[in-house]
Short mmCIF file of C-alpha atoms and ligand atoms in Angstrom, two decimals:
data_model
loop_
_atom_site.label_atom_id
_atom_site.label_comp_id
_atom_site.label_asym_id
_atom_site.label_seq_id
_atom_site.Cartn_x
_atom_site.Cartn_y
_atom_site.Cartn_z
CA UNK A 1255 29.08 -9.16 14.22
CA UNK A 1256 32.15 -7.34 12.97
CA UNK A 1257 32.28 -6.82 9.26
CA UNK A 1258 35.33 -6.20 7.20
CA UNK A 1259 33.49 -4.81 4.24
CA UNK A 1260 35.04 -2.44 1.80
CA UNK A 1261 32.73 0.30 0.66
CA UNK A 1262 33.02 1.43 -2.94
CA UNK A 1263 35.45 -1.28 -4.13
CA UNK A 1264 33.17 -2.11 -7.01
CA UNK A 1265 33.40 1.34 -8.63
CA UNK A 1266 31.03 4.02 -9.96
CA UNK A 1267 29.17 4.64 -13.21
CA UNK A 1268 30.75 7.30 -15.42
CA UNK A 1269 27.61 9.43 -15.49
CA UNK A 1270 23.91 9.56 -14.68
CA UNK A 1271 23.17 8.34 -18.20
CA UNK A 1272 25.34 5.28 -17.80
CA UNK A 1273 23.22 4.42 -14.79
CA UNK A 1274 20.02 5.03 -16.74
CA UNK A 1275 21.20 2.81 -19.59
CA UNK A 1276 22.41 0.10 -17.23
CA UNK A 1277 19.21 0.06 -15.18
CA UNK A 1278 17.04 0.26 -18.29
CA UNK A 1279 19.17 -2.52 -19.76
CA UNK A 1280 18.44 -4.61 -16.70
CA UNK A 1281 14.74 -3.81 -16.91
CA UNK A 1282 14.35 -4.35 -20.65
CA UNK A 1283 14.73 -8.04 -21.37
CA UNK A 1284 12.93 -11.24 -22.16
CA UNK A 1285 10.24 -9.91 -19.85
CA UNK A 1286 9.39 -7.16 -22.32
CA UNK A 1287 9.87 -8.96 -25.61
CA UNK A 1288 8.95 -12.55 -24.86
CA UNK A 1289 6.74 -12.55 -21.77
CA UNK A 1290 4.80 -9.28 -22.06
CA UNK A 1291 3.27 -9.96 -25.51
CA UNK A 1292 2.19 -13.48 -24.62
CA UNK A 1293 0.68 -12.60 -21.26
CA UNK A 1294 -1.19 -9.72 -22.90
CA UNK A 1295 -2.44 -12.27 -25.44
CA UNK A 1296 -3.44 -14.75 -22.74
CA UNK A 1297 -5.17 -12.12 -20.63
CA UNK A 1298 -7.30 -10.60 -23.32
CA UNK A 1299 -5.45 -7.45 -24.45
CA UNK A 1300 -6.21 -3.82 -23.59
CA UNK A 1301 -7.73 -4.09 -20.13
CA UNK A 1302 -4.74 -6.09 -18.97
CA UNK A 1303 -2.39 -3.48 -20.45
CA UNK A 1304 -4.22 -0.83 -18.45
CA UNK A 1305 -3.85 -2.73 -15.16
CA UNK A 1306 -0.19 -3.40 -15.95
CA UNK A 1307 0.43 0.32 -16.58
CA UNK A 1308 -1.30 1.16 -13.30
CA UNK A 1309 0.94 -1.35 -11.46
CA UNK A 1310 4.06 0.16 -13.01
CA UNK A 1311 3.07 3.71 -12.09
CA UNK A 1312 1.54 3.08 -8.66
CA UNK A 1313 3.80 0.36 -7.29
CA UNK A 1314 6.75 -0.31 -9.59
CA UNK A 1315 8.15 3.21 -9.87
CA UNK A 1316 7.82 4.05 -6.15
CA UNK A 1317 9.54 0.79 -5.16
CA UNK A 1318 12.25 1.30 -7.75
CA UNK A 1319 12.93 4.73 -6.21
CA UNK A 1320 13.20 3.06 -2.82
CA UNK A 1321 15.67 0.47 -4.12
CA UNK A 1322 17.92 2.98 -5.85
CA UNK A 1323 17.84 5.10 -2.73
CA UNK A 1324 18.89 2.24 -0.44
CA UNK A 1325 21.79 1.38 -2.72
CA UNK A 1326 23.02 4.95 -3.07
CA UNK A 1327 22.76 5.71 0.63
CA UNK A 1328 24.75 2.63 1.63
CA UNK A 1329 27.10 2.48 -1.38
CA UNK A 1330 27.26 -1.27 -0.81
CA UNK A 1331 25.98 -4.48 -2.39
CA UNK A 1332 22.39 -5.35 -1.35
CA UNK A 1333 23.23 -7.71 1.54
CA UNK A 1334 25.74 -5.31 3.07
CA UNK A 1335 23.58 -2.30 2.24
CA UNK A 1336 20.69 -3.70 4.25
CA UNK A 1337 23.05 -4.54 7.13
CA UNK A 1338 24.52 -1.06 7.08
CA UNK A 1339 21.17 0.72 6.82
CA UNK A 1340 19.50 -1.34 9.52
CA UNK A 1341 22.39 -0.47 11.81
CA UNK A 1342 22.09 3.19 10.86
CA UNK A 1343 18.42 3.17 11.84
CA UNK A 1344 19.17 0.97 14.89
CA UNK A 1345 16.94 -1.95 13.92
CA UNK A 1346 17.49 -5.70 13.64
CA UNK A 1347 20.19 -6.94 11.25
CA UNK A 1348 17.66 -9.50 10.04
CA UNK A 1349 16.69 -6.95 7.41
CA UNK A 1350 19.73 -8.13 5.47
CA UNK A 1351 17.52 -11.12 4.65
CA UNK A 1352 16.13 -8.95 1.85
CA UNK A 1353 19.60 -8.98 0.32
CA UNK A 1354 20.01 -12.72 0.81
CA UNK A 1355 16.72 -13.55 -0.82
CA UNK A 1356 17.74 -11.30 -3.71
CA UNK A 1357 21.01 -13.13 -4.16
CA UNK A 1358 19.18 -16.43 -4.32
CA UNK A 1359 16.48 -15.08 -6.64
CA UNK A 1360 19.13 -13.66 -8.98
CA UNK A 1361 20.91 -16.99 -9.28
CA UNK A 1362 17.66 -18.89 -9.84
CA UNK A 1363 16.32 -16.41 -12.41
CA UNK A 1364 19.58 -16.33 -14.34
CA UNK A 1365 19.62 -20.14 -14.46
CA UNK A 1366 16.40 -20.38 -16.48
CA UNK A 1367 16.70 -17.00 -18.19
CA UNK A 1368 19.91 -18.22 -19.75
CA UNK A 1369 18.21 -21.28 -21.21
CA UNK A 1370 15.41 -19.21 -22.78
CA UNK A 1371 17.93 -16.65 -24.07
CA UNK A 1372 19.70 -19.65 -25.57
CA UNK A 1373 16.59 -20.38 -27.66
CA UNK A 1374 16.84 -16.87 -29.03
CA UNK A 1375 20.47 -17.53 -29.99
CA UNK A 1376 19.40 -20.68 -31.79
CA UNK A 1377 16.61 -18.83 -33.57
CA UNK A 1378 19.01 -16.09 -34.60
CA UNK A 1379 21.10 -18.75 -36.35
CA UNK A 1380 18.02 -20.34 -37.95
CA UNK A 1381 16.86 -16.96 -39.23
CA UNK A 1382 20.29 -16.21 -40.66
CA UNK A 1383 20.39 -19.47 -42.53
CA UNK A 1384 16.98 -18.77 -44.05
CA UNK A 1385 15.21 -21.65 -42.26
CA UNK A 1386 12.00 -19.67 -41.78
CA UNK A 1387 11.44 -19.04 -45.47
CA UNK A 1388 7.83 -20.00 -46.31
CA UNK A 1389 7.65 -22.18 -43.19
CA UNK A 1390 4.23 -23.70 -42.38
CA UNK A 1391 2.57 -23.75 -38.96
CA UNK A 1392 3.27 -27.44 -38.51
CA UNK A 1393 6.95 -27.31 -39.34
CA UNK A 1394 7.42 -24.27 -37.16
CA UNK A 1395 5.91 -26.14 -34.22
CA UNK A 1396 8.14 -29.11 -35.01
CA UNK A 1397 11.19 -26.84 -35.16
CA UNK A 1398 10.51 -25.54 -31.66
CA UNK A 1399 9.72 -28.89 -30.10
CA UNK A 1400 12.76 -30.29 -31.90
CA UNK A 1401 14.91 -27.71 -30.14
CA UNK A 1402 13.33 -28.46 -26.76
CA UNK A 1403 14.21 -32.13 -27.06
CA UNK A 1404 17.73 -31.50 -28.34
CA UNK A 1405 19.68 -31.56 -25.07
CA UNK A 1406 23.17 -30.90 -26.50
CA UNK A 1407 21.87 -27.85 -28.40
CA UNK A 1408 20.05 -26.47 -25.35
CA UNK A 1409 23.13 -26.93 -23.19
CA UNK A 1410 25.46 -25.36 -25.74
CA UNK A 1411 23.36 -22.22 -26.12
CA UNK A 1412 22.84 -22.00 -22.36
CA UNK A 1413 26.62 -22.24 -21.91
CA UNK A 1414 27.33 -19.61 -24.55
CA UNK A 1415 24.85 -17.14 -23.05
CA UNK A 1416 26.30 -17.61 -19.56
CA UNK A 1417 29.86 -17.22 -20.80
CA UNK A 1418 29.10 -13.87 -22.44
CA UNK A 1419 27.07 -12.66 -19.45
CA UNK A 1420 29.73 -13.60 -16.93
CA UNK A 1421 32.49 -12.24 -19.18
CA UNK A 1422 30.83 -8.82 -19.04
CA UNK A 1423 30.35 -9.01 -15.27
CA UNK A 1424 33.97 -10.06 -14.77
CA UNK A 1425 34.97 -6.86 -16.59
CA UNK A 1426 33.73 -4.85 -13.62
CA UNK A 1427 31.34 -1.96 -13.17
CA UNK A 1428 33.07 0.61 -15.36
CA UNK A 1429 34.62 -1.47 -18.14
CA UNK A 1430 32.20 -4.39 -18.12
CA UNK A 1431 28.67 -3.43 -17.10
CA UNK A 1432 28.93 0.29 -17.90
CA UNK A 1433 30.42 -0.12 -21.36
CA UNK A 1434 27.99 -2.91 -22.27
CA UNK A 1435 25.05 -0.76 -21.19
CA UNK A 1436 26.17 2.26 -23.16
CA UNK A 1437 26.29 0.28 -26.38
CA UNK A 1438 23.50 -2.22 -25.90
CA UNK A 1439 20.64 0.10 -25.00
CA UNK A 1440 21.01 2.45 -27.98
CA UNK A 1441 21.41 -0.50 -30.37
CA UNK A 1442 18.35 -2.12 -28.86
CA UNK A 1443 16.23 1.00 -29.23
CA UNK A 1444 17.37 1.50 -32.80
CA UNK A 1445 16.59 -2.11 -33.78
CA UNK A 1446 13.20 -1.83 -32.15
CA UNK A 1447 12.35 1.27 -34.17
CA UNK A 1448 13.38 -0.41 -37.43
CA UNK A 1449 11.24 -3.43 -36.56
CA UNK A 1450 8.18 -1.37 -35.61
CA UNK A 1451 8.35 0.40 -38.96
CA UNK A 1452 8.69 -2.96 -40.72
CA UNK A 1453 5.74 -4.38 -38.81
CA UNK A 1454 3.61 -1.34 -39.55
CA UNK A 1455 4.47 -1.63 -43.23
CA UNK A 1456 3.86 -5.35 -43.73
CA UNK A 1457 1.59 -6.32 -40.82
CA UNK A 1458 -1.90 -5.54 -39.62
CA UNK A 1459 -1.10 -2.52 -37.48
CA UNK A 1460 -4.69 -1.41 -36.92
CA UNK A 1461 -5.71 -4.74 -35.36
CA UNK A 1462 -2.64 -4.71 -33.16
CA UNK A 1463 -3.42 -1.20 -31.91
CA UNK A 1464 -6.98 -2.06 -31.11
CA UNK A 1465 -5.94 -5.32 -29.40
CA UNK A 1466 -3.43 -3.51 -27.16
CA UNK A 1467 -5.44 -0.39 -26.42
CA UNK A 1468 -9.06 -1.42 -26.57
CA UNK A 1469 -9.90 -1.47 -22.89
CA UNK A 1470 -12.47 -4.22 -22.75
CA UNK A 1471 -12.70 -4.74 -19.00
CA UNK A 1472 -14.86 -7.84 -19.33
CA UNK A 1473 -11.90 -9.93 -20.33
CA UNK A 1474 -10.21 -9.14 -17.05
CA UNK A 1475 -10.10 -11.56 -14.13
CA UNK A 1476 -8.60 -11.45 -10.65
CA UNK A 1477 -5.86 -13.72 -11.73
CA UNK A 1478 -4.90 -11.23 -14.46
CA UNK A 1479 -4.35 -8.56 -11.81
CA UNK A 1480 -1.93 -10.84 -10.02
CA UNK A 1481 -0.15 -11.63 -13.29
CA UNK A 1482 0.09 -7.90 -14.08
CA UNK A 1483 1.58 -7.05 -10.70
CA UNK A 1484 4.05 -9.94 -10.76
CA UNK A 1485 5.11 -8.90 -14.21
CA UNK A 1486 5.54 -5.26 -13.18
CA UNK A 1487 8.14 -6.51 -10.68
CA UNK A 1488 9.84 -8.85 -13.09
CA UNK A 1489 10.03 -6.35 -15.92
CA UNK A 1490 11.42 -3.56 -13.74
CA UNK A 1491 13.93 -6.00 -12.13
CA UNK A 1492 12.54 -5.14 -8.69
CA UNK A 1493 12.54 -6.96 -5.39
CA UNK A 1494 15.89 -8.74 -5.71
CA UNK A 1495 18.53 -6.08 -5.33
CA UNK A 1496 19.64 -5.71 -8.97
CA UNK A 1497 18.52 -2.10 -9.00
CA UNK A 1498 19.84 -1.57 -5.46
CA UNK A 1499 23.27 -2.82 -6.53
CA UNK A 1500 23.20 -0.50 -9.55
CA UNK A 1501 22.09 2.41 -7.34
CA UNK A 1502 25.21 1.93 -5.22
CA UNK A 1503 27.32 2.87 -8.24
CA UNK A 1504 25.63 6.23 -8.90
CA UNK A 1505 28.15 9.02 -9.34
CA UNK A 1506 28.59 11.49 -6.52
CA UNK A 1507 26.98 14.48 -8.18
CA UNK A 1508 23.52 15.36 -6.93
CA UNK A 1509 21.14 13.24 -8.96
CA UNK A 1510 17.39 13.27 -8.53
CA UNK A 1511 16.40 9.65 -7.90
CA UNK A 1512 12.74 10.43 -8.64
CA UNK A 1513 13.38 11.86 -12.08
CA UNK A 1514 16.00 9.28 -13.00
CA UNK A 1515 13.76 6.36 -12.08
CA UNK A 1516 10.88 7.87 -14.03
CA UNK A 1517 13.03 7.85 -17.18
CA UNK A 1518 13.88 4.17 -16.60
CA UNK A 1519 10.24 3.23 -15.99
CA UNK A 1520 9.13 5.05 -19.11
CA UNK A 1521 11.86 3.43 -21.23
CA UNK A 1522 10.91 -0.05 -20.00
CA UNK A 1523 7.22 0.49 -20.65
CA UNK A 1524 7.94 2.03 -24.03
CA UNK A 1525 9.95 -1.03 -25.07
CA UNK A 1526 7.23 -3.44 -23.89
CA UNK A 1527 4.55 -1.58 -25.88
CA UNK A 1528 6.82 -1.31 -28.92
CA UNK A 1529 7.59 -5.04 -28.70
CA UNK A 1530 3.83 -5.59 -28.74
CA UNK A 1531 3.60 -3.36 -31.79
CA UNK A 1532 6.29 -5.42 -33.53
CA UNK A 1533 4.78 -8.79 -32.70
CA UNK A 1534 1.00 -8.36 -32.92
CA UNK A 1535 0.76 -6.71 -36.38
CA UNK A 1536 2.73 -9.69 -37.71
CA UNK A 1537 0.60 -12.16 -35.76
CA UNK A 1538 -2.69 -10.57 -36.90
CA UNK A 1539 -1.59 -10.49 -40.51
CA UNK A 1540 -1.35 -14.26 -40.38
CA UNK A 1541 -4.58 -16.18 -40.03
CA UNK A 1542 -3.01 -19.37 -38.66
CA UNK A 1543 -1.44 -17.62 -35.66
CA UNK A 1544 -3.33 -17.00 -32.43
CA UNK A 1545 -2.39 -14.06 -30.16
CA UNK A 1546 -3.10 -16.25 -27.13
CA UNK A 1547 -0.55 -18.88 -28.13
CA UNK A 1548 1.33 -18.62 -24.81
CA UNK A 1549 5.09 -18.92 -24.25
CA UNK A 1550 5.54 -20.26 -27.76
CA UNK A 1551 4.16 -17.05 -29.31
CA UNK A 1552 7.60 -15.70 -30.05
CA UNK A 1553 9.27 -18.92 -31.11
CA UNK A 1554 6.50 -20.72 -32.95
CA UNK A 1555 4.31 -17.98 -34.34
CA UNK A 1556 6.78 -15.35 -35.37
CA UNK A 1557 8.82 -17.59 -37.70
CA UNK A 1558 5.62 -18.52 -39.58
CA UNK A 1559 4.66 -14.90 -39.84
CA UNK A 1560 8.12 -13.65 -40.82
CA UNK A 1561 8.57 -16.58 -43.20
CA UNK A 1562 5.75 -15.44 -45.42
CA UNK A 1563 6.80 -11.82 -45.64
CA UNK A 1564 9.05 -9.72 -47.81
CA UNK A 1565 12.61 -9.72 -46.47
CA UNK A 1566 11.26 -11.81 -43.59
CA UNK A 1567 14.48 -13.75 -42.92
CA UNK A 1568 16.50 -10.59 -42.57
CA UNK A 1569 14.03 -8.98 -40.20
CA UNK A 1570 13.61 -12.20 -38.23
CA UNK A 1571 17.38 -12.25 -37.70
CA UNK A 1572 17.30 -8.62 -36.56
CA UNK A 1573 14.48 -9.49 -34.21
CA UNK A 1574 16.22 -12.41 -32.53
CA UNK A 1575 19.42 -10.40 -32.30
CA UNK A 1576 17.40 -7.79 -30.42
CA UNK A 1577 16.12 -10.48 -28.05
CA UNK A 1578 19.66 -11.72 -27.36
CA UNK A 1579 20.98 -8.23 -26.59
CA UNK A 1580 18.04 -7.45 -24.35
CA UNK A 1581 18.55 -10.72 -22.47
CA UNK A 1582 22.29 -10.10 -22.02
CA UNK A 1583 21.87 -6.65 -20.53
CA UNK A 1584 19.37 -8.12 -18.05
CA UNK A 1585 21.36 -11.25 -17.29
CA UNK A 1586 24.37 -9.28 -16.08
CA UNK A 1587 22.25 -7.49 -13.49
CA UNK A 1588 20.95 -10.73 -11.98
CA UNK A 1589 24.35 -11.86 -10.82
CA UNK A 1590 25.85 -8.47 -9.92
CA UNK A 1591 24.37 -8.37 -6.37
CA UNK A 1592 26.15 -11.64 -5.53
CA UNK A 1593 29.40 -10.74 -7.26
CA UNK A 1594 29.61 -7.30 -5.66
CA UNK A 1595 28.86 -8.78 -2.24
CA UNK A 1596 31.67 -11.32 -2.54
CA UNK A 1597 34.09 -8.67 -3.80
CA UNK A 1598 33.30 -6.39 -0.85
CA UNK A 1599 33.27 -9.00 1.85
CA UNK A 1600 35.83 -11.56 0.80
CA UNK A 1601 38.07 -9.43 -1.35
CA UNK A 1602 38.27 -12.19 -3.99
CA UNK A 1603 38.81 -11.06 -7.60
CA UNK A 1604 35.79 -10.60 -9.83
CA UNK A 1605 37.16 -13.08 -12.31
CA UNK A 1606 37.36 -15.91 -9.79
CA UNK A 1607 33.95 -15.13 -8.33
CA UNK A 1608 32.18 -14.98 -11.67
CA UNK A 1609 33.81 -18.24 -12.73
CA UNK A 1610 32.64 -20.02 -9.58
CA UNK A 1611 29.14 -18.56 -9.71
CA UNK A 1612 28.99 -19.39 -13.39
CA UNK A 1613 29.46 -23.07 -12.64
CA UNK A 1614 26.69 -22.95 -10.01
CA UNK A 1615 24.22 -21.14 -12.28
CA UNK A 1616 25.09 -23.44 -15.16
CA UNK A 1617 24.36 -26.51 -13.04
CA UNK A 1618 20.98 -25.17 -11.85
CA UNK A 1619 20.21 -24.28 -15.46
CA UNK A 1620 20.51 -27.96 -16.40
CA UNK A 1621 17.33 -28.50 -14.39
CA UNK A 1622 15.52 -26.16 -16.76
CA UNK A 1623 17.08 -27.82 -19.80
CA UNK A 1624 15.90 -31.25 -18.64
CA UNK A 1625 12.45 -30.00 -17.67
CA UNK A 1626 11.68 -29.71 -21.42
CA UNK A 1627 12.63 -33.29 -22.23
CA UNK A 1628 13.77 -36.08 -19.88
CA UNK A 1629 12.19 -34.50 -16.80
CA UNK A 1630 9.07 -33.16 -18.47
CA UNK A 1631 6.95 -35.56 -16.39
CA UNK A 1632 8.58 -34.68 -13.11
CA UNK A 1633 6.29 -32.12 -11.52
CA UNK A 1634 5.82 -30.32 -8.23
CA UNK A 1635 2.35 -28.84 -7.56
CA UNK A 1636 1.64 -29.59 -11.21
CA UNK A 1637 4.60 -27.56 -12.51
CA UNK A 1638 7.79 -28.67 -14.18
CA UNK A 1639 11.13 -27.52 -12.78
CA UNK A 1640 11.14 -24.56 -15.18
CA UNK A 1641 7.57 -23.48 -14.40
CA UNK A 1642 8.20 -23.89 -10.69
CA UNK A 1643 11.33 -21.72 -10.81
CA UNK A 1644 9.53 -19.07 -12.84
CA UNK A 1645 6.62 -19.05 -10.40
CA UNK A 1646 8.77 -19.12 -7.28
CA UNK A 1647 10.92 -16.20 -8.39
CA UNK A 1648 8.56 -13.91 -10.31
CA UNK A 1649 5.39 -14.49 -8.29
CA UNK A 1650 6.76 -15.10 -4.82
CA UNK A 1651 10.33 -13.96 -4.23
CA UNK A 1652 10.25 -10.66 -6.14
CA UNK A 1653 6.91 -9.38 -4.78
CA UNK A 1654 7.94 -10.44 -1.25
CA UNK A 1655 11.28 -8.67 -1.66
CA UNK A 1656 9.40 -5.59 -2.85
CA UNK A 1657 7.04 -5.81 0.09
CA UNK A 1658 9.92 -5.86 2.59
CA UNK A 1659 11.71 -3.02 0.81
CA UNK A 1660 8.53 -0.91 0.96
CA UNK A 1661 8.09 -1.69 4.67
CA UNK A 1662 11.74 -0.97 5.42
CA UNK A 1663 11.74 2.41 3.71
CA UNK A 1664 8.19 3.36 4.72
CA UNK A 1665 8.17 2.21 8.35
CA UNK A 1666 11.61 1.20 9.57
CA UNK A 1667 14.16 3.65 8.21
CA UNK A 1668 14.29 7.02 9.96
CA UNK A 1669 12.08 9.44 7.98
CA UNK A 1670 14.80 12.07 8.05
CA UNK A 1671 17.22 9.71 6.25
CA UNK A 1672 14.59 8.98 3.62
CA UNK A 1673 13.93 12.68 3.11
CA UNK A 1674 17.66 13.36 2.70
CA UNK A 1675 17.81 11.03 -0.30
CA UNK A 1676 14.49 11.56 -2.04
CA UNK A 1677 13.33 14.94 -0.71
CA UNK A 1678 14.49 16.91 -3.72
CA UNK A 1679 11.19 16.42 -5.54
CA UNK A 1680 8.15 18.66 -4.99
CA UNK A 1681 6.71 18.39 -1.50
CA UNK A 1682 3.34 17.13 -2.66
CA UNK A 1683 4.95 14.49 -4.83
CA UNK A 1684 7.23 13.39 -2.01
CA UNK A 1685 4.29 12.98 0.35
CA UNK A 1686 2.44 11.02 -2.28
CA UNK A 1687 5.44 8.70 -2.82
CA UNK A 1688 5.90 8.14 0.91
CA UNK A 1689 2.20 7.44 1.35
CA UNK A 1690 2.29 4.87 -1.46
CA UNK A 1691 5.29 3.11 0.08
CA UNK A 1692 3.78 3.06 3.57
CA UNK A 1693 0.22 2.07 2.76
CA UNK A 1694 -0.64 1.39 -0.88
CA UNK A 1695 2.24 -0.90 -1.88
CA UNK A 1696 2.21 -3.13 1.22
CA UNK A 1697 -1.57 -3.55 1.13
CA UNK A 1698 -1.77 -4.23 -2.59
CA UNK A 1699 1.27 -6.49 -2.55
CA UNK A 1700 -0.04 -8.41 0.43
CA UNK A 1701 -3.44 -8.81 -1.18
CA UNK A 1702 -2.19 -9.92 -4.55
CA UNK A 1703 0.28 -12.23 -2.89
CA UNK A 1704 -2.55 -13.98 -1.01
CA UNK A 1705 -4.58 -14.29 -4.21
CA UNK A 1706 -1.58 -15.77 -6.01
CA UNK A 1707 -0.99 -18.35 -3.30
CA UNK A 1708 -4.69 -19.18 -3.07
CA UNK A 1709 -4.90 -19.70 -6.83
CA UNK A 1710 -1.80 -21.84 -6.88
CA UNK A 1711 -2.83 -24.05 -3.99
CA UNK A 1712 -6.37 -24.51 -5.24
CA UNK A 1713 -5.36 -25.28 -8.81
N1 LIG B 2610 13.69 -7.21 -16.04
C1 LIG B 2610 14.18 -8.36 -16.73
C2 LIG B 2610 13.26 -8.64 -17.92
O1 LIG B 2610 12.24 -8.03 -18.09
C3 LIG B 2610 14.27 -9.56 -15.87
C4 LIG B 2610 14.97 -9.35 -14.57
C5 LIG B 2610 14.37 -9.75 -13.40
C6 LIG B 2610 16.25 -8.78 -14.54
C7 LIG B 2610 15.00 -9.55 -12.19
C8 LIG B 2610 16.89 -8.60 -13.32
C9 LIG B 2610 16.25 -8.98 -12.15
O2 LIG B 2610 13.54 -9.51 -18.70
#
């Protein structure tokens, strides 16, 4: 097949740090602030945190290096990058399927991510109007379920979130994504620090520390390992090409992919732990709130906790603002692989493409909106539309994408090409990375994937 693709039409980041902020912005999102605390709560605390950290170090970071490398070598969007690289190594063009599955995963994830980010918008408004002041457990629950059944509100916030996200993407790599990243990440880190200090001052910090770092391995089950691995992928934005697309925009100067990715992995983990240290001290200081409350932890429990504290409304508003920013800087990276592919291949303007994709994502998002109210009884394998999308993307598509990326880099690509891109780290480290990609990641991913499927089908 003859391709008329234009390499490099999407642009380049201004510097290595813009890339770090953009990739960290993609990684840090609802996954860190909303999902991480509640899955830690559901899976018993410290031991789960330990397994999660091991997954990040042993699988997440090596695969992230592989993704950045593929993007930078090809300087193309994920679909075209995989086409180009498979041709370079003289293997089947079917490997571009990795890019295709990423495009689909990105659209699906953004469709429900936008709805949940919309809740955060709504809660930001509630916090600003002082609605959490002295709120009781019951009214907080009613507030959340009230929002879930309010279709016009859900749709409006979903629309607003998508409009901002797509507006940034339409601005392009330098002016849109790059500028957003350079402002959002520092603001996010600053807000997080302020909130941790607040939590430490008014909350039960000691209980939170012991909950997060007390490695009680008894609480750990097989299923938790699968949750930890799936989450490592989701939180690092791996397995769907977001990081590959961003890698294609790296500046030309010699940049060590190993070191750069390490910074991103550390930042993402740091934010997840800090988010835990904001949320759990507040939760533990409040007897009526359970750490294992599930997805509602953030939206039901935190208002109760903030509502009873000094300057709670102000800090609750700061908190939900933080969630919105984190979600925006992730949302833009979900759609970039598709947008950049269409720009390269079809030469259509970014504005037109984002508008069209926006409509598609918005429509799919309605499925998630309805799954909380009119379609709440419609289930597939026992899951609502929202749960099914979450499971399909985070637990199936992303790990599978990661598996194929590891196999491609470890077994299919010519070793000399791989060494050209990553070989600047110490020899021992390089060997270790290559070994992980060839053997450890595929075996672990395959194993956990089977466990996940087995659990799902037998539940
Ligand atoms: N990493 C993001 C988060 O933790 C989610 C994400 C997944 C972003 C996949 C891009 C791609 O919220």
